[in-house]
Short mmCIF file of N, CA and C in Angstrom, two decimals:
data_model
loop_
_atom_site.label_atom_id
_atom_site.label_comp_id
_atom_site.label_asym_id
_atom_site.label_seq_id
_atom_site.Cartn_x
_atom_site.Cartn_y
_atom_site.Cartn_z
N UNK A 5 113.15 89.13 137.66
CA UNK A 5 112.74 89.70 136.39
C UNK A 5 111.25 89.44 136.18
N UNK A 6 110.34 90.63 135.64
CA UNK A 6 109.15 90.04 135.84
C UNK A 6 108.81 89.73 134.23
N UNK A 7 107.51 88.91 134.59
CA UNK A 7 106.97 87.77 133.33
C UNK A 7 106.92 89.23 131.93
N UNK A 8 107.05 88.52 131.02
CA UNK A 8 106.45 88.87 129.79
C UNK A 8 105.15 88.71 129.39
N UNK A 9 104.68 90.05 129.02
CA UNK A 9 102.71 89.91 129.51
C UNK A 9 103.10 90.33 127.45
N UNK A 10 101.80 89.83 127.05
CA UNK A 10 101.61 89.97 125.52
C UNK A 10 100.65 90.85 125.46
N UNK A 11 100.82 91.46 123.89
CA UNK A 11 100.14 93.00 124.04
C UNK A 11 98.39 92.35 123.74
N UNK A 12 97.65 92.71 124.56
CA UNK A 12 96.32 92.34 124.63
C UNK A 12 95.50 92.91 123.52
N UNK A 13 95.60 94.13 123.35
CA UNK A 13 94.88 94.85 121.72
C UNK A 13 95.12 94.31 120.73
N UNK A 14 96.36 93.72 120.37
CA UNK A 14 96.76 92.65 119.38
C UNK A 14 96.59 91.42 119.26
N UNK A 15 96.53 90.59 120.54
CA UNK A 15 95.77 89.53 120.62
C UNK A 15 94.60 89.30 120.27
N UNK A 16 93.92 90.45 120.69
CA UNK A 16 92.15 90.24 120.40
C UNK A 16 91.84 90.08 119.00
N UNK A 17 92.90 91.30 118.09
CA UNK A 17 92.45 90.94 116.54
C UNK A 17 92.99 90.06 115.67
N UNK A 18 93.95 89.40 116.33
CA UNK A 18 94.62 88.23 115.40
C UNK A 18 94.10 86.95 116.06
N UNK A 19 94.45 86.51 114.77
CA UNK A 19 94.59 84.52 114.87
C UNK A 19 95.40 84.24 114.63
N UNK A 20 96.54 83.13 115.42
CA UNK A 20 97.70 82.79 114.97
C UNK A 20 97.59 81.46 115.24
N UNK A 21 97.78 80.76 114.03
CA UNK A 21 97.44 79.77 113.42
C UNK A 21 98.50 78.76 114.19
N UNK A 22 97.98 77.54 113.67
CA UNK A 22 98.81 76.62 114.56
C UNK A 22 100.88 76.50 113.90
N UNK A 23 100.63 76.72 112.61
CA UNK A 23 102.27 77.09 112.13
C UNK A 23 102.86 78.32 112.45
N UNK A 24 102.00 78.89 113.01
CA UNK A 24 102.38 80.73 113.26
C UNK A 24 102.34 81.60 112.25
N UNK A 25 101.47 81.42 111.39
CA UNK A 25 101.14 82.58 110.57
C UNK A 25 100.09 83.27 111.14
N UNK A 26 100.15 84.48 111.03
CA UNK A 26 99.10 85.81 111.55
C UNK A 26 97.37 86.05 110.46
N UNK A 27 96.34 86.13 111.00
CA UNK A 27 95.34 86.25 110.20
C UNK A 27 94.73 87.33 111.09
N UNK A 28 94.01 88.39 110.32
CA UNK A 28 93.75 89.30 111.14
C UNK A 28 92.71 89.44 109.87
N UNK A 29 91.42 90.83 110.62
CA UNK A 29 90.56 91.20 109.47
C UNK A 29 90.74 92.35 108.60
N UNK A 30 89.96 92.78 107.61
CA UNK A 30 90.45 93.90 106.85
C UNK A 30 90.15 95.56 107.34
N UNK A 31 90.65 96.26 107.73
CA UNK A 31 90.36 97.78 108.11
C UNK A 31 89.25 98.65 106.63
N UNK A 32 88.54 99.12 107.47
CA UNK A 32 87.50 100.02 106.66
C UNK A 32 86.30 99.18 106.42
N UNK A 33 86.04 98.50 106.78
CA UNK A 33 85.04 97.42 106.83
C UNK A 33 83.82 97.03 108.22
N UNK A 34 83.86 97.84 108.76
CA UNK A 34 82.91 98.09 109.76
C UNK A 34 81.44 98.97 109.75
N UNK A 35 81.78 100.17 108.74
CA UNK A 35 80.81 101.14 108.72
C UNK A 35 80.92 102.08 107.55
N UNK A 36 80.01 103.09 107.55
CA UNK A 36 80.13 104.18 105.75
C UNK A 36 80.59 103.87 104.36
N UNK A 37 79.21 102.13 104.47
CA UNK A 37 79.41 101.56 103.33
C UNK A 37 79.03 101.90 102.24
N UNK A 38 77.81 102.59 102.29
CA UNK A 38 77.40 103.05 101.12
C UNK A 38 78.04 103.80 99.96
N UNK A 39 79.01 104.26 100.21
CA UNK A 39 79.74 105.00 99.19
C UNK A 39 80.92 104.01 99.21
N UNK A 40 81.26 102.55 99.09
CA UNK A 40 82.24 101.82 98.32
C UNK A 40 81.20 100.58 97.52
N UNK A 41 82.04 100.30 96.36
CA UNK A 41 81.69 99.26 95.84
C UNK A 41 81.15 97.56 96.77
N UNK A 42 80.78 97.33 95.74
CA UNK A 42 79.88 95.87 96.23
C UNK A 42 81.38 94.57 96.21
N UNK A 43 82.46 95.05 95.10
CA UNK A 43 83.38 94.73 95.42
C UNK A 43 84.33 94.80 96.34
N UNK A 44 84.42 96.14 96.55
CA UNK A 44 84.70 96.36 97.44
C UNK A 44 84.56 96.02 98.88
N UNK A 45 83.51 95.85 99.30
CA UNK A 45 82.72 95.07 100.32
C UNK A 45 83.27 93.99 100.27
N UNK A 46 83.26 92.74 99.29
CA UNK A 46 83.08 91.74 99.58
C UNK A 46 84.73 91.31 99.91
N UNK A 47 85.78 92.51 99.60
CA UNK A 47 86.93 92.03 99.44
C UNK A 47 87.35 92.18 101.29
N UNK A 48 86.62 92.95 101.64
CA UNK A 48 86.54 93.21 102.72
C UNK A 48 86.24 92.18 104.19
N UNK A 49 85.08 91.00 103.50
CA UNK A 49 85.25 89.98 104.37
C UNK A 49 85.94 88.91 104.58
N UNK A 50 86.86 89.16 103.37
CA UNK A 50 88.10 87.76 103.30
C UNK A 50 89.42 88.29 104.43
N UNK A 51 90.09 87.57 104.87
CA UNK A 51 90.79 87.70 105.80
C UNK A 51 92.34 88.13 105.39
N UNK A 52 92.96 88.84 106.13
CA UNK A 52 94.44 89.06 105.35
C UNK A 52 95.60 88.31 106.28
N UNK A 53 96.76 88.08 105.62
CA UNK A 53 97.69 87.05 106.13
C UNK A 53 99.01 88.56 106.47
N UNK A 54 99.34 88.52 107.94
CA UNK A 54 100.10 89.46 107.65
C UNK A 54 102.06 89.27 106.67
N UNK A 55 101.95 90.35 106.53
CA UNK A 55 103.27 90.34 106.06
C UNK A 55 104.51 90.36 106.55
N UNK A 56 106.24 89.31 105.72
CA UNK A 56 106.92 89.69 106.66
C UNK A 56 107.81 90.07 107.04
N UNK A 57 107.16 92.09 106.72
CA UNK A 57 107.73 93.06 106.88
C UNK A 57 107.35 93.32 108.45
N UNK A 58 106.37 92.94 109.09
CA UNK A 58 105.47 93.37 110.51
C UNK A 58 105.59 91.96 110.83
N UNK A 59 106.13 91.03 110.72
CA UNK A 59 106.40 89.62 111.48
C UNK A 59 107.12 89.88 112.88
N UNK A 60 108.31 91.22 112.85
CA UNK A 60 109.33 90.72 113.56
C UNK A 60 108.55 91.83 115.00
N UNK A 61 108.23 92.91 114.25
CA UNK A 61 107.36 93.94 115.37
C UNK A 61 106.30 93.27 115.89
N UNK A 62 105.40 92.34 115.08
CA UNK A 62 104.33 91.91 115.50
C UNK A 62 105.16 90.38 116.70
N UNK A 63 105.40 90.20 116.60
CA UNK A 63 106.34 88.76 117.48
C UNK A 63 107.26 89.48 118.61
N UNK A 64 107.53 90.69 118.49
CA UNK A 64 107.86 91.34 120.12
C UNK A 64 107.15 91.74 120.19
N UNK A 65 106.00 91.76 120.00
CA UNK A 65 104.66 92.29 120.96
C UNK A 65 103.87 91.10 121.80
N UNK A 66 103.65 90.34 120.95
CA UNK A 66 103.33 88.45 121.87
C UNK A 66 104.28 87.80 122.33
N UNK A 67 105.40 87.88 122.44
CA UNK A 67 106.73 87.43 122.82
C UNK A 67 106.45 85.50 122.40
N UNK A 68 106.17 85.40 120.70
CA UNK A 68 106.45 84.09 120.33
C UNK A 68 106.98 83.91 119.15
N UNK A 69 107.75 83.07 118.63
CA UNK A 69 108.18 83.11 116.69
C UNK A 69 106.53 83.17 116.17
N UNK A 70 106.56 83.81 115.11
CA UNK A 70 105.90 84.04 114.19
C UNK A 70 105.98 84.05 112.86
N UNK A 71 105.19 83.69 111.87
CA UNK A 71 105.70 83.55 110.06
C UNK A 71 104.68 83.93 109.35
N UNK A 72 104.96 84.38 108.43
CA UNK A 72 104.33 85.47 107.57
C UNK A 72 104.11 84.36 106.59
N UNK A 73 103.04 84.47 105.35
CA UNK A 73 102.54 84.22 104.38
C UNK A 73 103.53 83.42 103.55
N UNK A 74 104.46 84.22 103.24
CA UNK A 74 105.34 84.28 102.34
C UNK A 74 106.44 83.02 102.57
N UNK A 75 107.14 83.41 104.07
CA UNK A 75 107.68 82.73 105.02
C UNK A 75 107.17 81.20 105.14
N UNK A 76 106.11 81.28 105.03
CA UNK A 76 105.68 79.83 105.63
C UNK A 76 105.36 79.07 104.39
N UNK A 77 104.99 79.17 103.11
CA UNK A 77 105.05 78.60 101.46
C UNK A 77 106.52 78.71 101.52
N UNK A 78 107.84 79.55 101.89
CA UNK A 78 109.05 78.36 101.54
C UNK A 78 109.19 77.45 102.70
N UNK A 79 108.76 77.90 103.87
CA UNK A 79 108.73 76.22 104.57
C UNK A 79 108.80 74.95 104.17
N UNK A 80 107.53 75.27 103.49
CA UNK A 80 106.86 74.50 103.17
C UNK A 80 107.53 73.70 101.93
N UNK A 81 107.82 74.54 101.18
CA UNK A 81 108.84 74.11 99.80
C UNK A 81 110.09 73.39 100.38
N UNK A 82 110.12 74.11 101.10
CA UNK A 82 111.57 73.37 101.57
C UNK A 82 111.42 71.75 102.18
N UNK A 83 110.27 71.53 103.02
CA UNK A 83 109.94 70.69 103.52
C UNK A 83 109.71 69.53 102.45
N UNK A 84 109.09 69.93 101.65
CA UNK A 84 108.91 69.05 100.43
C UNK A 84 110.09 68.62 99.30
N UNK A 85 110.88 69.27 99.52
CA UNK A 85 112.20 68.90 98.93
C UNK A 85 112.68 67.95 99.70
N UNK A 86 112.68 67.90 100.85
CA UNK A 86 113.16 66.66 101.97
C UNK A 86 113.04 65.66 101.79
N UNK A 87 111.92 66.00 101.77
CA UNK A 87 111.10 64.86 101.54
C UNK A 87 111.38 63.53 100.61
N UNK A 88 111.31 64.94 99.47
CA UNK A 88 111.49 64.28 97.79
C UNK A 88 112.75 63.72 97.87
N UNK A 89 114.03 63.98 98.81
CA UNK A 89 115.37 63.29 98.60
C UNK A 89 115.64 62.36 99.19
#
């Protein structure tokens, strides 16, 4: 059976963090700025956490678990309840 190769176009634009949440940059933010806001712009250089609706598509494409935003704050909750008992 041969190896599982990870999708390389997707690799290049993500960061996947050491808990496995996805960070990628914002689309429309490269060029034909002049006609959007200054807000606009700036919302543009903050980074987005993907969602996890595209967790499970995005994780058969790198063939690893992956966790979304959302996903990983109840981890986290949960973890802290453990804790607390």
């Amino acid at each position: 059976m041969p190896k599982n190769k990870s999708h390389k176009g997707l690799a290049k634009r993500i960061k996947i963090s050491k808990t496995g949440k996805i960070r990628f940059g914002r689309p429309h933010s490269r060029h034909l700025k002049s006609n959007k806001t200054g807000t606009q712009i700036q919302s543009y250089r903050k980074k987005r956490y993907a969602r996890s609706g595209d967790i499970r598509a995005l994780s058969k494409l790198l063939f690893r678990p992956l966790l979304s935003q959302e996903q990983h704050e109840l981890r986290e909750a949960a973890r802290e309840v453990a804790v607390a008992v």
